[in-house]
Coordinates of C-alpha atoms and ligand atoms in Angstrom, one line a residue:
X6 CA 29.3 9.8 -9.7
X7 CA 27.9 6.5 -8.4
X8 CA 25.3 4.7 -10.5
X9 CA 21.9 5.6 -8.9
X10 CA 20.4 2.4 -10.3
X11 CA 18.5 0.8 -7.5
X12 CA 20.3 -2.5 -8.0
X13 CA 23.5 -0.7 -7.1
X14 CA 24.3 -1.1 -3.3
X15 CA 26.2 2.2 -3.6
X16 CA 23.0 4.1 -3.5
X17 CA 21.2 2.9 -0.4
X18 CA 23.4 0.3 1.3
X19 CA 21.0 0.0 4.3
X20 CA 18.1 -1.1 2.1
X21 CA 19.8 -3.7 -0.2
X22 CA 18.1 -6.4 2.0
X23 CA 14.7 -6.0 0.4
X24 CA 15.7 -5.3 -3.3
X25 CA 14.6 -8.0 -5.7
X26 CA 16.4 -11.3 -5.1
X27 CA 17.5 -12.9 -8.4
X28 CA 18.9 -15.9 -6.5
X29 CA 15.6 -17.2 -5.2
X30 CA 14.3 -20.2 -7.0
X31 CA 10.8 -21.7 -6.5
X32 CA 10.8 -25.2 -5.2
X33 CA 10.2 -27.9 -7.8
X34 CA 7.4 -30.4 -7.7
X35 CA 3.7 -29.9 -7.0
X36 CA 2.6 -26.7 -5.3
X37 CA 1.2 -27.0 -1.8
X38 CA -2.7 -27.3 -1.7
X39 CA -4.7 -24.1 -1.4
X40 CA -6.3 -23.9 2.1
X41 CA -9.3 -21.6 2.3
X42 CA -9.6 -19.4 5.4
X43 CA -13.5 -19.4 5.7
X44 CA -13.5 -16.8 8.4
X45 CA -11.9 -14.3 6.1
X46 CA -14.2 -15.3 3.2
X47 CA -17.2 -14.6 5.4
X48 CA -15.8 -11.3 6.7
X49 CA -15.0 -10.1 3.2
X50 CA -18.5 -11.2 2.0
X51 CA -20.2 -9.3 4.8
X52 CA -18.0 -6.2 4.2
X53 CA -18.7 -6.1 0.5
X54 CA -22.4 -6.7 0.9
X55 CA -22.4 -3.8 3.5
X56 CA -20.5 -1.7 1.0
X57 CA -23.1 -2.3 -1.7
X58 CA -25.8 -1.3 0.7
X59 CA -23.7 1.8 1.5
X60 CA -23.7 2.6 -2.2
X61 CA -27.5 2.4 -2.3
X62 CA -27.7 4.8 0.7
X63 CA -25.1 7.1 -0.7
X64 CA -27.6 9.5 -2.5
X65 CA -29.6 9.9 0.7
X66 CA -26.6 11.2 2.7
X67 CA -26.1 14.9 3.3
X68 CA -23.5 16.9 1.4
X69 CA -21.5 17.3 4.6
X70 CA -21.4 13.5 4.8
X71 CA -20.2 13.2 1.2
X72 CA -17.3 15.6 2.1
X73 CA -16.6 13.6 5.2
X74 CA -16.6 10.3 3.3
X75 CA -14.1 11.8 0.9
X76 CA -11.9 13.2 3.7
X77 CA -12.0 9.7 5.4
X78 CA -11.0 8.1 2.1
X79 CA -8.0 10.3 1.6
X80 CA -6.9 10.2 5.3
X81 CA -7.1 6.4 5.5
X82 CA -5.4 6.0 2.0
X83 CA -2.6 8.3 3.1
X84 CA -2.1 6.0 6.2
X85 CA -1.3 3.2 3.7
X86 CA 0.5 5.0 0.9
X87 CA 2.4 7.7 2.7
X88 CA 2.6 5.7 5.9
X89 CA 2.9 1.9 5.7
X90 CA 4.2 2.0 2.1
X91 CA 6.5 4.8 1.4
X92 CA 7.7 5.6 5.0
X93 CA 7.7 2.3 6.8
X94 CA 8.2 -0.4 4.1
X95 CA 10.3 1.6 1.7
X96 CA 12.0 4.1 4.0
X97 CA 11.9 6.5 1.1
X98 CA 11.8 9.6 3.4
X99 CA 12.1 10.4 7.1
X100 CA 9.1 11.6 9.2
X101 CA 9.0 13.5 12.5
X102 CA 7.3 12.0 15.6
X103 CA 4.0 14.0 15.1
X104 CA 3.8 13.0 11.5
X105 CA 4.4 9.3 12.3
X106 CA 1.7 9.5 15.0
X107 CA -0.7 11.1 12.5
X108 CA 0.1 8.4 9.8
X109 CA -0.3 5.6 12.4
X110 CA -3.9 6.8 13.2
X111 CA -4.6 7.2 9.5
X112 CA -3.2 3.7 9.0
X113 CA -5.6 2.2 11.6
X114 CA -8.5 3.9 9.7
X115 CA -7.3 2.0 6.6
X116 CA -7.4 -1.4 8.5
X117 CA -5.1 -3.4 6.3
X118 CA -3.2 -5.2 9.1
X119 CA -0.9 -3.2 11.3
X120 CA 2.1 -1.3 10.0
X121 CA 4.7 -3.9 11.1
X122 CA 2.8 -6.8 9.3
X123 CA 1.9 -4.7 6.2
X124 CA 5.6 -3.6 5.8
X125 CA 6.9 -7.1 6.2
X126 CA 4.5 -8.5 3.6
X127 CA 5.4 -5.6 1.3
X128 CA 9.1 -6.1 1.6
X129 CA 8.7 -9.8 0.8
X130 CA 6.5 -8.7 -2.2
X131 CA 9.3 -6.5 -3.6
X132 CA 12.1 -9.0 -2.8
X133 CA 10.4 -12.0 -4.3
X134 CA 7.9 -10.4 -6.8
X135 CA 5.8 -12.8 -9.0
X136 CA 7.2 -15.9 -7.3
X137 CA 5.8 -18.4 -4.6
X138 CA 7.4 -16.2 -1.9
X139 CA 5.3 -13.1 -3.0
X140 CA 2.2 -12.8 -0.8
X141 CA 0.1 -11.6 -3.7
X142 CA 1.9 -13.3 -6.6
X143 CA 0.2 -11.8 -9.7
X144 CA 1.3 -14.9 -11.7
X145 CA -1.6 -16.7 -9.9
X146 CA -4.1 -14.4 -11.7
X147 CA -6.2 -11.2 -11.1
X148 CA -8.4 -12.6 -8.3
X149 CA -5.6 -14.1 -6.3
X150 CA -3.4 -10.9 -6.4
X151 CA -6.5 -8.7 -5.8
X152 CA -8.3 -10.3 -2.8
X153 CA -7.8 -14.1 -3.1
X154 CA -4.4 -14.0 -1.3
X155 CA -6.3 -12.8 1.9
X156 CA -8.8 -15.7 1.7
X157 CA -6.3 -18.6 1.7
X158 CA -3.3 -19.7 3.9
X159 CA 0.0 -18.1 2.9
X160 CA 2.4 -20.1 0.7
X161 CA 5.1 -21.6 3.0
X162 CA 7.7 -19.7 1.1
X163 CA 6.0 -16.3 2.0
X164 CA 6.2 -17.2 5.7
X165 CA 9.8 -18.6 5.5
X166 CA 11.2 -15.6 3.6
X167 CA 9.2 -13.1 5.7
X168 CA 10.8 -14.5 8.9
X169 CA 14.3 -13.9 7.4
X170 CA 13.8 -10.3 6.5
X171 CA 15.6 -7.5 8.2
X172 CA 12.9 -5.6 10.2
X173 CA 14.9 -4.1 13.0
X174 CA 14.0 -0.5 11.9
X175 CA 10.3 -1.3 12.4
X176 CA 10.9 -2.9 15.8
X177 CA 12.9 0.1 16.8
X178 CA 10.1 2.6 15.9
X179 CA 7.9 3.1 19.0
X180 CA 5.0 4.4 17.0
X181 CA 4.9 1.2 14.9
X182 CA 5.1 -1.1 18.0
X183 CA 2.5 0.9 19.9
X184 CA 0.1 0.7 17.0
X185 CA 0.8 -3.1 16.8
X186 CA 0.1 -3.5 20.5
X187 CA -3.2 -1.7 20.4
X188 CA -4.2 -2.5 16.9
X189 CA -7.7 -4.0 17.4
X190 CA -8.9 -1.0 19.6
X191 CA -7.3 1.5 17.2
X192 CA -9.2 -0.1 14.2
X193 CA -12.5 -0.1 16.1
X194 CA -11.9 3.6 17.0
X195 CA -10.5 4.9 13.7
X196 CA -12.0 2.7 11.0
X197 CA -15.5 2.4 12.4
X198 CA -16.3 4.6 15.4
X199 CA -14.9 8.0 14.3
X200 CA -16.2 7.8 10.7
X201 CA -19.7 7.0 12.1
X202 CA -19.8 9.2 15.2
X203 CA -18.7 12.5 13.6
X204 CA -21.5 12.9 11.0
X205 CA -24.1 11.7 13.5
X206 CA -23.0 13.9 16.4
X207 CA -21.8 17.0 14.5
X208 CA -24.4 17.5 11.8
X209 CA -27.1 15.1 12.7
X210 CA -26.7 12.5 9.9
X211 CA -28.7 9.3 10.6
X212 CA -26.6 6.7 12.4
X213 CA -27.5 4.1 9.8
X214 CA -26.1 6.2 6.8
X215 CA -23.1 7.4 8.9
X216 CA -22.2 3.7 9.5
X217 CA -22.7 2.3 6.0
X218 CA -21.3 5.3 3.9
X219 CA -18.2 6.9 5.5
X220 CA -17.3 3.8 7.5
X221 CA -18.2 0.6 5.6
X222 CA -18.4 1.8 2.0
X223 CA -15.3 4.0 2.4
X224 CA -13.3 1.2 4.0
X225 CA -14.2 -1.3 1.2
X226 CA -13.2 1.3 -1.4
X227 CA -9.8 2.0 0.1
X228 CA -9.2 -1.7 0.3
X229 CA -10.1 -2.3 -3.3
X230 CA -8.0 0.8 -4.5
X231 CA -5.0 -0.7 -2.6
X232 CA -5.6 -4.2 -4.0
X233 CA -5.8 -2.8 -7.6
X234 CA -2.0 -1.9 -7.2
X235 CA -1.3 -5.6 -6.6
X236 CA -3.6 -6.9 -9.4
X237 CA -4.3 -4.4 -12.2
X238 CA -1.0 -2.5 -12.0
X239 CA 0.8 -5.9 -12.3
X240 CA -1.2 -6.7 -15.5
X241 CA -2.3 -3.7 -17.6
X242 CA -0.2 -0.8 -18.7
X243 CA 3.2 0.1 -20.2
X244 CA 6.6 -0.8 -18.9
X245 CA 8.8 2.2 -19.8
X246 CA 11.5 1.6 -17.2
X247 CA 12.0 -2.2 -17.1
X248 CA 10.2 -4.5 -19.6
X249 CA 11.5 -7.6 -17.9
X250 CA 9.2 -7.2 -14.9
X251 CA 5.4 -7.4 -14.6
X252 CA 4.5 -4.2 -12.7
X253 CA 3.1 -1.5 -15.1
X254 CA 2.2 2.1 -15.3
X255 CA -1.5 2.3 -14.8
X256 CA -3.1 5.8 -14.5
X257 CA -6.5 4.6 -13.4
X258 CA -4.9 2.8 -10.5
X259 CA -2.7 5.8 -9.8
X260 CA -5.8 7.9 -9.6
X261 CA -7.8 5.6 -7.3
X262 CA -4.9 4.7 -5.1
X263 CA -3.9 8.3 -4.8
X264 CA -0.6 8.0 -6.6
X265 CA 0.5 4.3 -6.3
X266 CA -0.2 3.1 -9.9
X267 CA 3.1 4.1 -11.5
X268 CA 4.1 0.6 -10.7
X269 CA 6.8 -0.1 -13.3
X270 CA 8.7 2.9 -12.1
X271 CA 8.1 1.9 -8.5
X272 CA 9.4 -1.6 -8.8
X273 CA 12.4 -0.4 -10.8
X274 CA 13.2 2.4 -8.3
X275 CA 11.5 1.2 -5.1
X276 CA 13.2 3.7 -2.8
X277 CA 12.0 6.8 -4.7
X278 CA 9.6 8.7 -2.4
X279 CA 7.6 10.0 -5.4
X280 CA 7.0 6.5 -6.9
X281 CA 6.9 8.3 -10.3
X282 CA 9.2 10.3 -12.5
X283 CA 6.7 13.1 -12.6
X284 CA 6.7 14.0 -8.9
X285 CA 3.5 15.5 -7.6
X286 CA 1.6 15.1 -10.9
X287 CA -1.4 12.7 -10.6
X288 CA 0.1 11.7 -7.3
X289 CA -1.6 13.0 -4.2
X290 CA 0.6 11.0 -1.9
X291 CA 3.7 12.7 -3.3
X292 CA 2.0 16.1 -2.9
X293 CA 1.3 15.3 0.7
X294 CA 4.9 14.3 1.4
X295 CA 6.1 17.4 -0.4
X296 CA 3.8 19.5 1.8
X297 CA 5.1 17.7 4.9
X298 CA 8.7 18.4 3.9
X299 CA 7.8 22.1 3.3
X300 CA 6.3 22.2 6.8
X301 CA 9.4 20.7 8.3
X302 CA 7.5 17.5 9.4
X303 CA 9.3 15.2 6.9
X304 CA 12.9 15.2 5.5
X305 CA 15.4 13.5 3.2
X306 CA 13.1 12.3 0.5
X307 CA 15.1 9.9 -1.7
X308 CA 14.7 10.6 -5.4
X309 CA 16.1 9.1 -8.6
X310 CA 17.4 11.8 -10.9
X311 CA 15.6 12.4 -14.2
X312 CA 18.8 11.4 -16.1
X313 CA 19.1 8.1 -14.3
X314 CA 15.4 7.3 -15.0
X315 CA 15.9 8.2 -18.7
X316 CA 19.1 6.1 -18.9
X317 CA 17.3 3.1 -17.4
X318 CA 14.3 3.6 -19.7
X319 CA 16.6 3.6 -22.7
X320 CA 18.5 0.5 -21.4
X321 CA 15.6 -1.8 -20.3
X322 CA 12.3 0.0 -21.1
X323 CA 9.7 -1.1 -23.6
X324 CA 10.1 2.1 -25.7
X325 CA 7.0 3.9 -24.3
X326 CA 9.0 6.3 -22.1
X327 CA 7.7 9.9 -22.1
X328 CA 9.3 12.8 -20.4
X329 CA 6.2 14.7 -19.2
Ligands
ZN426 ZN1 6.2 -1.0 -3.0

């Protein structure tokens, strides 16, 4: 029986390329200066001001708009969690063409860079976690790993290492390349137009509320929920599987990011489609993938056995491992 430990190339030889690289060493000497990208600072300031205004308008929206807001939140979050993350970055399961098209539309509604770019950054993040080559290096603090990394120029090592990554699977996926080609139009349509148009046209919500609540506020919330995985889940929580790494189990993040907060498990076993030992529990994204497998739209979910997770916890965990 081969060791199902993720560091063993026996388990998934095709994905060894983006497993944590122990050989990388940060360059010595002073760090390159931080260069602020003012355009992004302004855009994020506008977005978050608009989101606060959306929060003020929220009570005046109709019940149907609240339901629509929640549906858009879950749909766009799935485009990131089940799509860009677990399918395209991690290759933790396989998806049929209709499901990949569905996830690409959902991903454009989430507007977090196209799938190709998101997956490349995420593979670099796993391979060079908490170093200069990690795009949202949590060692640089909460603000940097949450939003700051999007407001400054990338560290040269992020760019250099990103270029060297094996991304042929993404280039070969026509859905990924199509979304990349038409990314701007797809974002305008899915992230802003559809969330605004549907409540206004179908049940007569005011255009103002329809724009600021299900479009702007929902978009800002999905962004922040995703960023919490990079910031809070790298700082607060237990480390039952590997106490030598920063990522932690954080239930609040798991709830807000629909299942992505079991981060110590995920960085220890990055190819596990469930990103948690407990499957569907507290993990809406895993429930969704399970449903897709049941419907025949997804297949071959990769999973670490309970015994392997327990063995790893006993070997390298912080002693807080629970079995349920
Ligand atoms: Zn990941």
